[in-house]
PDB file of C-alpha atoms and ligand atoms in Angstrom:
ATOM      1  CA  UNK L  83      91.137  44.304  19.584  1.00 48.00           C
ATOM      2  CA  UNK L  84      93.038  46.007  16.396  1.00 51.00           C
ATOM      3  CA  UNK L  85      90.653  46.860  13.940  1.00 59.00           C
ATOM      4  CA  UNK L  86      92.179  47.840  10.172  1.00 67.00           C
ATOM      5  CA  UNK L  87      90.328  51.068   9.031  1.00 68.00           C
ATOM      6  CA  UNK L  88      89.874  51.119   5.286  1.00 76.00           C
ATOM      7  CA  UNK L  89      90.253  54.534   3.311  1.00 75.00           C
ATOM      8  CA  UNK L  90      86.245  54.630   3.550  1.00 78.00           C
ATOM      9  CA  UNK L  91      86.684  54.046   7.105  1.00 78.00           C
ATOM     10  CA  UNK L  92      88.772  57.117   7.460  1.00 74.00           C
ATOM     11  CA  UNK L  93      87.155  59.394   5.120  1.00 75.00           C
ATOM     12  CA  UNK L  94      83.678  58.983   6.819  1.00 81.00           C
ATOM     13  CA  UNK L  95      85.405  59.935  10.284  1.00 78.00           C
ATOM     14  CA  UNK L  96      87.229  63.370   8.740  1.00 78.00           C
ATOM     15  CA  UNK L  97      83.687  63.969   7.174  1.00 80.00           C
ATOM     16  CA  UNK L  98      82.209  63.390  10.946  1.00 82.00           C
ATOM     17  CA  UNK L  99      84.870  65.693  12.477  1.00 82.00           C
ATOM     18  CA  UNK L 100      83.707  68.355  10.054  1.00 83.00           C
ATOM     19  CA  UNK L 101      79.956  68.131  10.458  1.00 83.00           C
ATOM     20  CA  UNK L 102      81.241  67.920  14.433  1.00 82.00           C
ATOM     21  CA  UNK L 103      82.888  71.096  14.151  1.00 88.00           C
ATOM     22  CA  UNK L 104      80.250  73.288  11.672  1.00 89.00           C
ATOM     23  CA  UNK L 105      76.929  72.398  12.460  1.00 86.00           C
ATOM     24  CA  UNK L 106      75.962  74.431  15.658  1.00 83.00           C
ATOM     25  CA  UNK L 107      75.765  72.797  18.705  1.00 88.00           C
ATOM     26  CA  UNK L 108      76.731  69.135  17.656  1.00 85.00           C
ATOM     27  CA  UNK L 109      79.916  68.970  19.151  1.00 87.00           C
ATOM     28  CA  UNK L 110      80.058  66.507  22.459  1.00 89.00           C
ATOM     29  CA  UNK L 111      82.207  67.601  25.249  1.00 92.00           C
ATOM     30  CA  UNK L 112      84.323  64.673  27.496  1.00 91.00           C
ATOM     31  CA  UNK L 113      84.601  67.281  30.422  1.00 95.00           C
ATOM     32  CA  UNK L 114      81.799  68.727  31.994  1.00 95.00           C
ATOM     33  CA  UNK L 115      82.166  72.903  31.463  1.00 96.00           C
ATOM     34  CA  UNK L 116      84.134  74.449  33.610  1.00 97.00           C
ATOM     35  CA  UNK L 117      81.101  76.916  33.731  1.00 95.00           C
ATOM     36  CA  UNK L 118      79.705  74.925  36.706  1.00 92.00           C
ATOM     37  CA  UNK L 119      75.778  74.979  38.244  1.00 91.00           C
ATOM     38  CA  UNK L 120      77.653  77.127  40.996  1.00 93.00           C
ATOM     39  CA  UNK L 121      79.189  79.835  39.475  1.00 94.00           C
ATOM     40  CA  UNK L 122      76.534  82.455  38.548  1.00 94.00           C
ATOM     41  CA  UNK L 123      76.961  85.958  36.772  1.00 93.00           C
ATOM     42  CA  UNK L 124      76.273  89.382  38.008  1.00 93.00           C
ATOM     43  CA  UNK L 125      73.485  91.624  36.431  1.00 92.00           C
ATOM     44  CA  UNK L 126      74.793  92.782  32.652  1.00 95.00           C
ATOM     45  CA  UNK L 127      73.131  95.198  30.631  1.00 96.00           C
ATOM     46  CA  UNK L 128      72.449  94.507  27.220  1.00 96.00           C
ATOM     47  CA  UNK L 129      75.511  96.402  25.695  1.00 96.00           C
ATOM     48  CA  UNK L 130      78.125  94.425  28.086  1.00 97.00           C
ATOM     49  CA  UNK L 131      75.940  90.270  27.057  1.00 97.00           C
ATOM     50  CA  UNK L 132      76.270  91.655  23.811  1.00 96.00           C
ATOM     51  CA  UNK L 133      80.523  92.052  23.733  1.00 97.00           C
ATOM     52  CA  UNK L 134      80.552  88.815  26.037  1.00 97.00           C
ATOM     53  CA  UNK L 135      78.785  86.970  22.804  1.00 97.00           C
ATOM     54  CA  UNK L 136      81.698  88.685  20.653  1.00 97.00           C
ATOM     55  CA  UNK L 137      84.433  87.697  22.495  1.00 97.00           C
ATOM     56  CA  UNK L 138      83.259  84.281  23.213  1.00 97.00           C
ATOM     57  CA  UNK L 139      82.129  83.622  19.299  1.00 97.00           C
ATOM     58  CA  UNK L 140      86.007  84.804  18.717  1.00 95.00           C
ATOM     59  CA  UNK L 141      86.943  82.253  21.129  1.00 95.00           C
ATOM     60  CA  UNK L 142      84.681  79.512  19.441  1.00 96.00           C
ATOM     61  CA  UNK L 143      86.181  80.242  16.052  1.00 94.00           C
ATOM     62  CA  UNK L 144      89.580  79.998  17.355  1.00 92.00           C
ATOM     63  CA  UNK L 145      88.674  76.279  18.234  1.00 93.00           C
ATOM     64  CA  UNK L 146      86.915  75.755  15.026  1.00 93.00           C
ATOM     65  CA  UNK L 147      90.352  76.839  13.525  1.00 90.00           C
ATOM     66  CA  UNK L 148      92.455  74.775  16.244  1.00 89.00           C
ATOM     67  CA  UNK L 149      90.165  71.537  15.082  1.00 89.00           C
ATOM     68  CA  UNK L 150      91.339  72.180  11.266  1.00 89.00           C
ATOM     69  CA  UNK L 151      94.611  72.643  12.214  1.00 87.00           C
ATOM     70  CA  UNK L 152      94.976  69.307  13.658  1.00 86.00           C
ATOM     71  CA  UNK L 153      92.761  67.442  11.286  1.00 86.00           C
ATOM     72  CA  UNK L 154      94.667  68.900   8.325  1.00 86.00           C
ATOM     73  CA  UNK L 155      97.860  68.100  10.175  1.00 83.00           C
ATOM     74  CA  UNK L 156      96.936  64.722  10.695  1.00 80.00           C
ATOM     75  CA  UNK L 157      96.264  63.921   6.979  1.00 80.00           C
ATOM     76  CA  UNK L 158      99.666  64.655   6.177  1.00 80.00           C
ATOM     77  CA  UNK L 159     101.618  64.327   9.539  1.00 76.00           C
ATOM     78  CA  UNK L 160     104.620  61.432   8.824  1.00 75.00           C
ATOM     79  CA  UNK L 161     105.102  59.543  12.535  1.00 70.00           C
ATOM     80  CA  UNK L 162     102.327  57.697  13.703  1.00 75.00           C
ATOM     81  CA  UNK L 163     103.478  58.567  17.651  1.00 73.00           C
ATOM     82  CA  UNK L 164     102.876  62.408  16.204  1.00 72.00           C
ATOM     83  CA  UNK L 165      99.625  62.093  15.010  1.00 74.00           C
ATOM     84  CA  UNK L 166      98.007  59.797  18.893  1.00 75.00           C
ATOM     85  CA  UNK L 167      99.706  62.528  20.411  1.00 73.00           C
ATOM     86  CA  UNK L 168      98.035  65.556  19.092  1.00 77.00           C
ATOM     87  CA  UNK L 169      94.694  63.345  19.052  1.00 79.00           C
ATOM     88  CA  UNK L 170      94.932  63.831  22.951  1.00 82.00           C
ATOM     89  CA  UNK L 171      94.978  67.963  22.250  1.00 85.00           C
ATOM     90  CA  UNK L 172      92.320  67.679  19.662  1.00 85.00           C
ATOM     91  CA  UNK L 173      89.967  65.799  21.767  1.00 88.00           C
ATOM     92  CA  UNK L 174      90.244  68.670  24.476  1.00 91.00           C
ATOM     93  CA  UNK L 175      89.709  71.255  21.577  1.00 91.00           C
ATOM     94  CA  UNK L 176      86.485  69.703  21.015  1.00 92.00           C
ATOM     95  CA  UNK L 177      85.821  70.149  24.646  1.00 95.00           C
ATOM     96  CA  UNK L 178      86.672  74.067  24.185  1.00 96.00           C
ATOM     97  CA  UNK L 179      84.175  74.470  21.071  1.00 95.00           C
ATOM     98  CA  UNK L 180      81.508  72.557  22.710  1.00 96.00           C
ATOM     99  CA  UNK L 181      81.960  74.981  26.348  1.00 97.00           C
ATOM    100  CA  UNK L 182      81.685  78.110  23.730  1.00 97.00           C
ATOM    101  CA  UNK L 183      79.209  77.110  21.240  1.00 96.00           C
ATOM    102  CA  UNK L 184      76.635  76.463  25.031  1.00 96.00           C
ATOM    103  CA  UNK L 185      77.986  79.797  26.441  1.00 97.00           C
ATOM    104  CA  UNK L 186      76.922  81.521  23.439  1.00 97.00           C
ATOM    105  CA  UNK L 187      73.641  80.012  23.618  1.00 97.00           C
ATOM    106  CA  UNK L 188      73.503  81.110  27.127  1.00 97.00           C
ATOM    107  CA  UNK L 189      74.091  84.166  26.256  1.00 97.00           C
ATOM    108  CA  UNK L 190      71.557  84.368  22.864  1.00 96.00           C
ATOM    109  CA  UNK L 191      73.936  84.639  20.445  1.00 97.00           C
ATOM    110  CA  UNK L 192      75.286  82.343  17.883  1.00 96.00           C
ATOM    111  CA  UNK L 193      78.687  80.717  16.579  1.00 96.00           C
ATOM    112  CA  UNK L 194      80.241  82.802  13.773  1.00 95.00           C
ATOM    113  CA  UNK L 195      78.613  82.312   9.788  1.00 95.00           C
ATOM    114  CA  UNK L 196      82.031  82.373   9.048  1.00 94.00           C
ATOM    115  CA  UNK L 197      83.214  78.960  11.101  1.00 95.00           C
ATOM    116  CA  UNK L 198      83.805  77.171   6.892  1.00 95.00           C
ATOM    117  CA  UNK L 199      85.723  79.955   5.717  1.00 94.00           C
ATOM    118  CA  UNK L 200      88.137  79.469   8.686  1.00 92.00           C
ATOM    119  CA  UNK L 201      87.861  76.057   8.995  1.00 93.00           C
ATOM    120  CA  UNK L 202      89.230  75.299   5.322  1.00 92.00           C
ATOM    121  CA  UNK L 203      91.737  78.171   5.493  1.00 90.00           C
ATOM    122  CA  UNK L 204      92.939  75.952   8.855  1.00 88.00           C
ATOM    123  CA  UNK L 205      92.839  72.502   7.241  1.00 90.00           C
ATOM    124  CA  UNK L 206      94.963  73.619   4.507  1.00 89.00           C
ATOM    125  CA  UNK L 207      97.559  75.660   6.675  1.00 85.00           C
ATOM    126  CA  UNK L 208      97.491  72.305   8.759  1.00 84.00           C
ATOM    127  CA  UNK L 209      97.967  70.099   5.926  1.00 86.00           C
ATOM    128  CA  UNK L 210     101.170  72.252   4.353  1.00 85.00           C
ATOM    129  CA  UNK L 211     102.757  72.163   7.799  1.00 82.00           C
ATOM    130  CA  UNK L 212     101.707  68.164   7.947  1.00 82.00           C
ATOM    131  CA  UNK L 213     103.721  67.868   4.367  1.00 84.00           C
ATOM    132  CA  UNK L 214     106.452  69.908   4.717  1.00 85.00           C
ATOM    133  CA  UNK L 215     107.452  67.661   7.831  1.00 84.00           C
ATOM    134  CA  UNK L 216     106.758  66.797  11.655  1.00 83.00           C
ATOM    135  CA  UNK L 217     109.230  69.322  13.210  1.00 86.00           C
ATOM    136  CA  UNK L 218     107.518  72.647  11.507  1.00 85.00           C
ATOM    137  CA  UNK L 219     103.945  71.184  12.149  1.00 83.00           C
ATOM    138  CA  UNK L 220     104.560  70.703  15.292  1.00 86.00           C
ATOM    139  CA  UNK L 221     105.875  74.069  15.371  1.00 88.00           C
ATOM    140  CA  UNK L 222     103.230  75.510  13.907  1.00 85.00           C
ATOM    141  CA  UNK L 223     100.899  73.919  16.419  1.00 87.00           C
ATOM    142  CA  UNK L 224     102.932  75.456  19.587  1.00 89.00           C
ATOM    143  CA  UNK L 225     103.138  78.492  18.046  1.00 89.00           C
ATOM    144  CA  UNK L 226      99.715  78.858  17.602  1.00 88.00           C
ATOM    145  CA  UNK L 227      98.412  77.735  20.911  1.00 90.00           C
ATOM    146  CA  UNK L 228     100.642  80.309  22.231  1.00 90.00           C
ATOM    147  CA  UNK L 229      98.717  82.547  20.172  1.00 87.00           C
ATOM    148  CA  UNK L 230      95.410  81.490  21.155  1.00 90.00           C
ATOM    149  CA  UNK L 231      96.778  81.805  24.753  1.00 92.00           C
ATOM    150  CA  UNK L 232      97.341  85.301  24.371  1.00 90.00           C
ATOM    151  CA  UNK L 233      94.228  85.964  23.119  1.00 89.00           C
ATOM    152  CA  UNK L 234      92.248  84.202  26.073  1.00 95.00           C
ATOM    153  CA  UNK L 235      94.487  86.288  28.315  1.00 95.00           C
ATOM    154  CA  UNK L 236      93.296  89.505  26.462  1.00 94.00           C
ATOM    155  CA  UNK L 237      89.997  88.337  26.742  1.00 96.00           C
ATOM    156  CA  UNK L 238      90.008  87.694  30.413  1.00 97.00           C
ATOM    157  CA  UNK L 239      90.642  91.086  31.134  1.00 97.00           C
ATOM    158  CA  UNK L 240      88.316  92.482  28.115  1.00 97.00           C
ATOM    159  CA  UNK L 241      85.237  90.518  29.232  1.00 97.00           C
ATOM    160  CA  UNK L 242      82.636  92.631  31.601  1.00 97.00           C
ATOM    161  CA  UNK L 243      83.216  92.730  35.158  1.00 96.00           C
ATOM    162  CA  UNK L 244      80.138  90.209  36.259  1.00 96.00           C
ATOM    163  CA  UNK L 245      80.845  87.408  33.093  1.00 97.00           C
ATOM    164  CA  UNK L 246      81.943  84.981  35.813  1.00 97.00           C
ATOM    165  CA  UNK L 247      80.698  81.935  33.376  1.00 97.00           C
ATOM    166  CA  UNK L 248      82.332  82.807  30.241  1.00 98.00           C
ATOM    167  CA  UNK L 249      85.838  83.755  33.070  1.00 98.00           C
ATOM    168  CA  UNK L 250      85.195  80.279  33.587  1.00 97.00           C
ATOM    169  CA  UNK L 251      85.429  78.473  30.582  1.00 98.00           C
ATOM    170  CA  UNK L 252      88.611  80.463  29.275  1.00 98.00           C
ATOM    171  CA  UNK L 253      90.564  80.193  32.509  1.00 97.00           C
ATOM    172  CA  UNK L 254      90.135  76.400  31.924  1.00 97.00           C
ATOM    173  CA  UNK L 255      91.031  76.815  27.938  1.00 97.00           C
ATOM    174  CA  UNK L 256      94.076  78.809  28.918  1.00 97.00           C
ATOM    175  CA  UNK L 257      95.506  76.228  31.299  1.00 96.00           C
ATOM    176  CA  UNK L 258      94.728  73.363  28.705  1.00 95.00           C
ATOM    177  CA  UNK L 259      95.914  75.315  25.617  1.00 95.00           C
ATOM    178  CA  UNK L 260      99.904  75.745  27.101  1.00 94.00           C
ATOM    179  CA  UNK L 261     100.080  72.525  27.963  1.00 93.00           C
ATOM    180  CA  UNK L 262      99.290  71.556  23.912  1.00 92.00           C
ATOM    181  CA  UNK L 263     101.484  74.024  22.912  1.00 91.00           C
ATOM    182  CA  UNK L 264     103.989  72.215  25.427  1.00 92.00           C
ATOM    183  CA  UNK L 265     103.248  69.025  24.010  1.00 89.00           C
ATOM    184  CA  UNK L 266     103.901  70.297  20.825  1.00 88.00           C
ATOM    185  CA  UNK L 267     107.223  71.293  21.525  1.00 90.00           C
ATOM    186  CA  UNK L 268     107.897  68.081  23.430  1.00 89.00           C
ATOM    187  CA  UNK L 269     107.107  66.110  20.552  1.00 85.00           C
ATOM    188  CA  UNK L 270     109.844  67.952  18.137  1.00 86.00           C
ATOM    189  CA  UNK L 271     108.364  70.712  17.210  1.00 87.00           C
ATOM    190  CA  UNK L 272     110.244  73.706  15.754  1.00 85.00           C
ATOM    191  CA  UNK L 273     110.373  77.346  17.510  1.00 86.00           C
ATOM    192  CA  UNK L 274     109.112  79.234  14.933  1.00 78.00           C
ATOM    193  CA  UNK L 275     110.867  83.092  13.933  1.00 73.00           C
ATOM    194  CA  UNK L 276     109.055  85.817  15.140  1.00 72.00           C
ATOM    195  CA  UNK L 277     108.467  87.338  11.444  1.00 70.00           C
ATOM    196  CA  UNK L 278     106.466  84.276  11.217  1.00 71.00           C
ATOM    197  CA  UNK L 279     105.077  84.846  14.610  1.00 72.00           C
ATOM    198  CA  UNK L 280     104.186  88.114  13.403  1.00 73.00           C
ATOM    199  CA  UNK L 281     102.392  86.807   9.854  1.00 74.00           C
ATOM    200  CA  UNK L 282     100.167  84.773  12.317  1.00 75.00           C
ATOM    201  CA  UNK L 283      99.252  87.472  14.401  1.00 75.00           C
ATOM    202  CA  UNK L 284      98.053  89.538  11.201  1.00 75.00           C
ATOM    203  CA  UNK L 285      96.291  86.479  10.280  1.00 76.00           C
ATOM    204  CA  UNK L 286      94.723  86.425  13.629  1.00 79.00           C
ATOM    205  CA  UNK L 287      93.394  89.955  13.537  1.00 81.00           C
ATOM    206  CA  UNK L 288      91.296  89.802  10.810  1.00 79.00           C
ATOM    207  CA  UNK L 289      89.556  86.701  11.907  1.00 84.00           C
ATOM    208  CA  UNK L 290      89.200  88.586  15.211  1.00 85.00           C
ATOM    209  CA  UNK L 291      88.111  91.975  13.684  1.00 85.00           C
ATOM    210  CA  UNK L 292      85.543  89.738  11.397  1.00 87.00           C
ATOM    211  CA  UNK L 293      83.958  87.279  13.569  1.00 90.00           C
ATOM    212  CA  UNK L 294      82.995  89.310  16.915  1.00 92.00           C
ATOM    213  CA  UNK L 295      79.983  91.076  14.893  1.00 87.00           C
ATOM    214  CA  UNK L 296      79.070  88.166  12.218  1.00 89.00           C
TER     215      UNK L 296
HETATM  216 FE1  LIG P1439      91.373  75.054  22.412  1.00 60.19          FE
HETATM  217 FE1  LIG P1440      94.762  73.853  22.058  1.00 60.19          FE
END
């Protein structure tokens, strides 16, 4: 059945995706966590739970960001193939914010206070790239899940030695995060120059630097 949505329509489904996103613990995985019954963690010490929570609330504000990005870009995206295309990515990025935001919890810690800040900052980048024209959003979706790949690698190695859980989810993140940034490219998207590359890797630090303590 084709159903016409109406501006309301739409604007009360962005406002959802935001409330989604922000308010802790409301977003609903389709995958079960790849942090399964079966895989348990060795003994931590307080110190080591403690830079697990920081690396994973990094990792959950990367998502928050990777949902703004693609909502922004789909307000302004031009082909309608584009935007069902990157709905398929966005729908797993919901998965990713939904495996961090529990982890966190497991670990007794919290998502970052500073998940609005980043989220508009996000949207807006998104919606620029959306306007300026498929090829560079697109672009500037690979090039970012490339980024965000880089940083799971980092934190694979980073996180303590008996964090199998939190291994788990970003092993699984990883894997799904190049094959957006593949599908990005796939779809027309524009390799970007690396002084931009660079920009976003500035950008990327502060959030980093910011949100593992607040
Ligand atoms: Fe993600
Ligand atoms: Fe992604």
């Amino acid at each position: 059945m084709n159903r016409h949505y109406s501006h309301a329509d739409n604007l009360i489904h962005q406002f959802d995706t935001v409330l989604r996103t922000l308010v802790p613990h409301a977003a609903v995985a389709s995958r079960p966590t790849p942090a399964t019954a079966g895989i348990q963690d060795e003994d931590m010490s307080a110190e080591e739970r403690r830079h697990a929570a920081g690396l994973m609330r990094v990792n959950h504000t990367g998502e928050v960001c990777a949902q703004a990005l693609y909502q922004g870009q789909g307000c302004t995206a031009k082909l309608p193939e584009v935007r069902s295309q990157m709905e398929h990515s966005a729908q797993e990025e919901i998965d990713h914010l939904a495996w961090c935001d529990e982890r966190l919890q497991e670990l007794d810690s919290h998502t970052s206070l500073l998940n609005p800040l980043f989220y508009a900052a996000s949207f807006g980048l998104g919606a620029v790239a959306g306007a300026i024209g498929d090829r560079i959003s697109l672009g500037f979706v690979a090039a970012t899940e490339e980024q965000v790949g880089k940083h799971l690698e980092d934190h694979l190695v980073k996180l303590p030695a008996g964090d199998h859980r939190s291994r788990a989810v970003l092993r699984q993140m990883a894997i799904d995060e190049a094959h957006h940034a593949q599908l990005a490219l796939e779809a027309g998207g524009a390799r970007f120059p690396a002084p931009v590359k660079f920009g976003m890797s500035l950008m990327s630090k502060v959030m980093t630097k910011s949100v593992y303590r607040v």
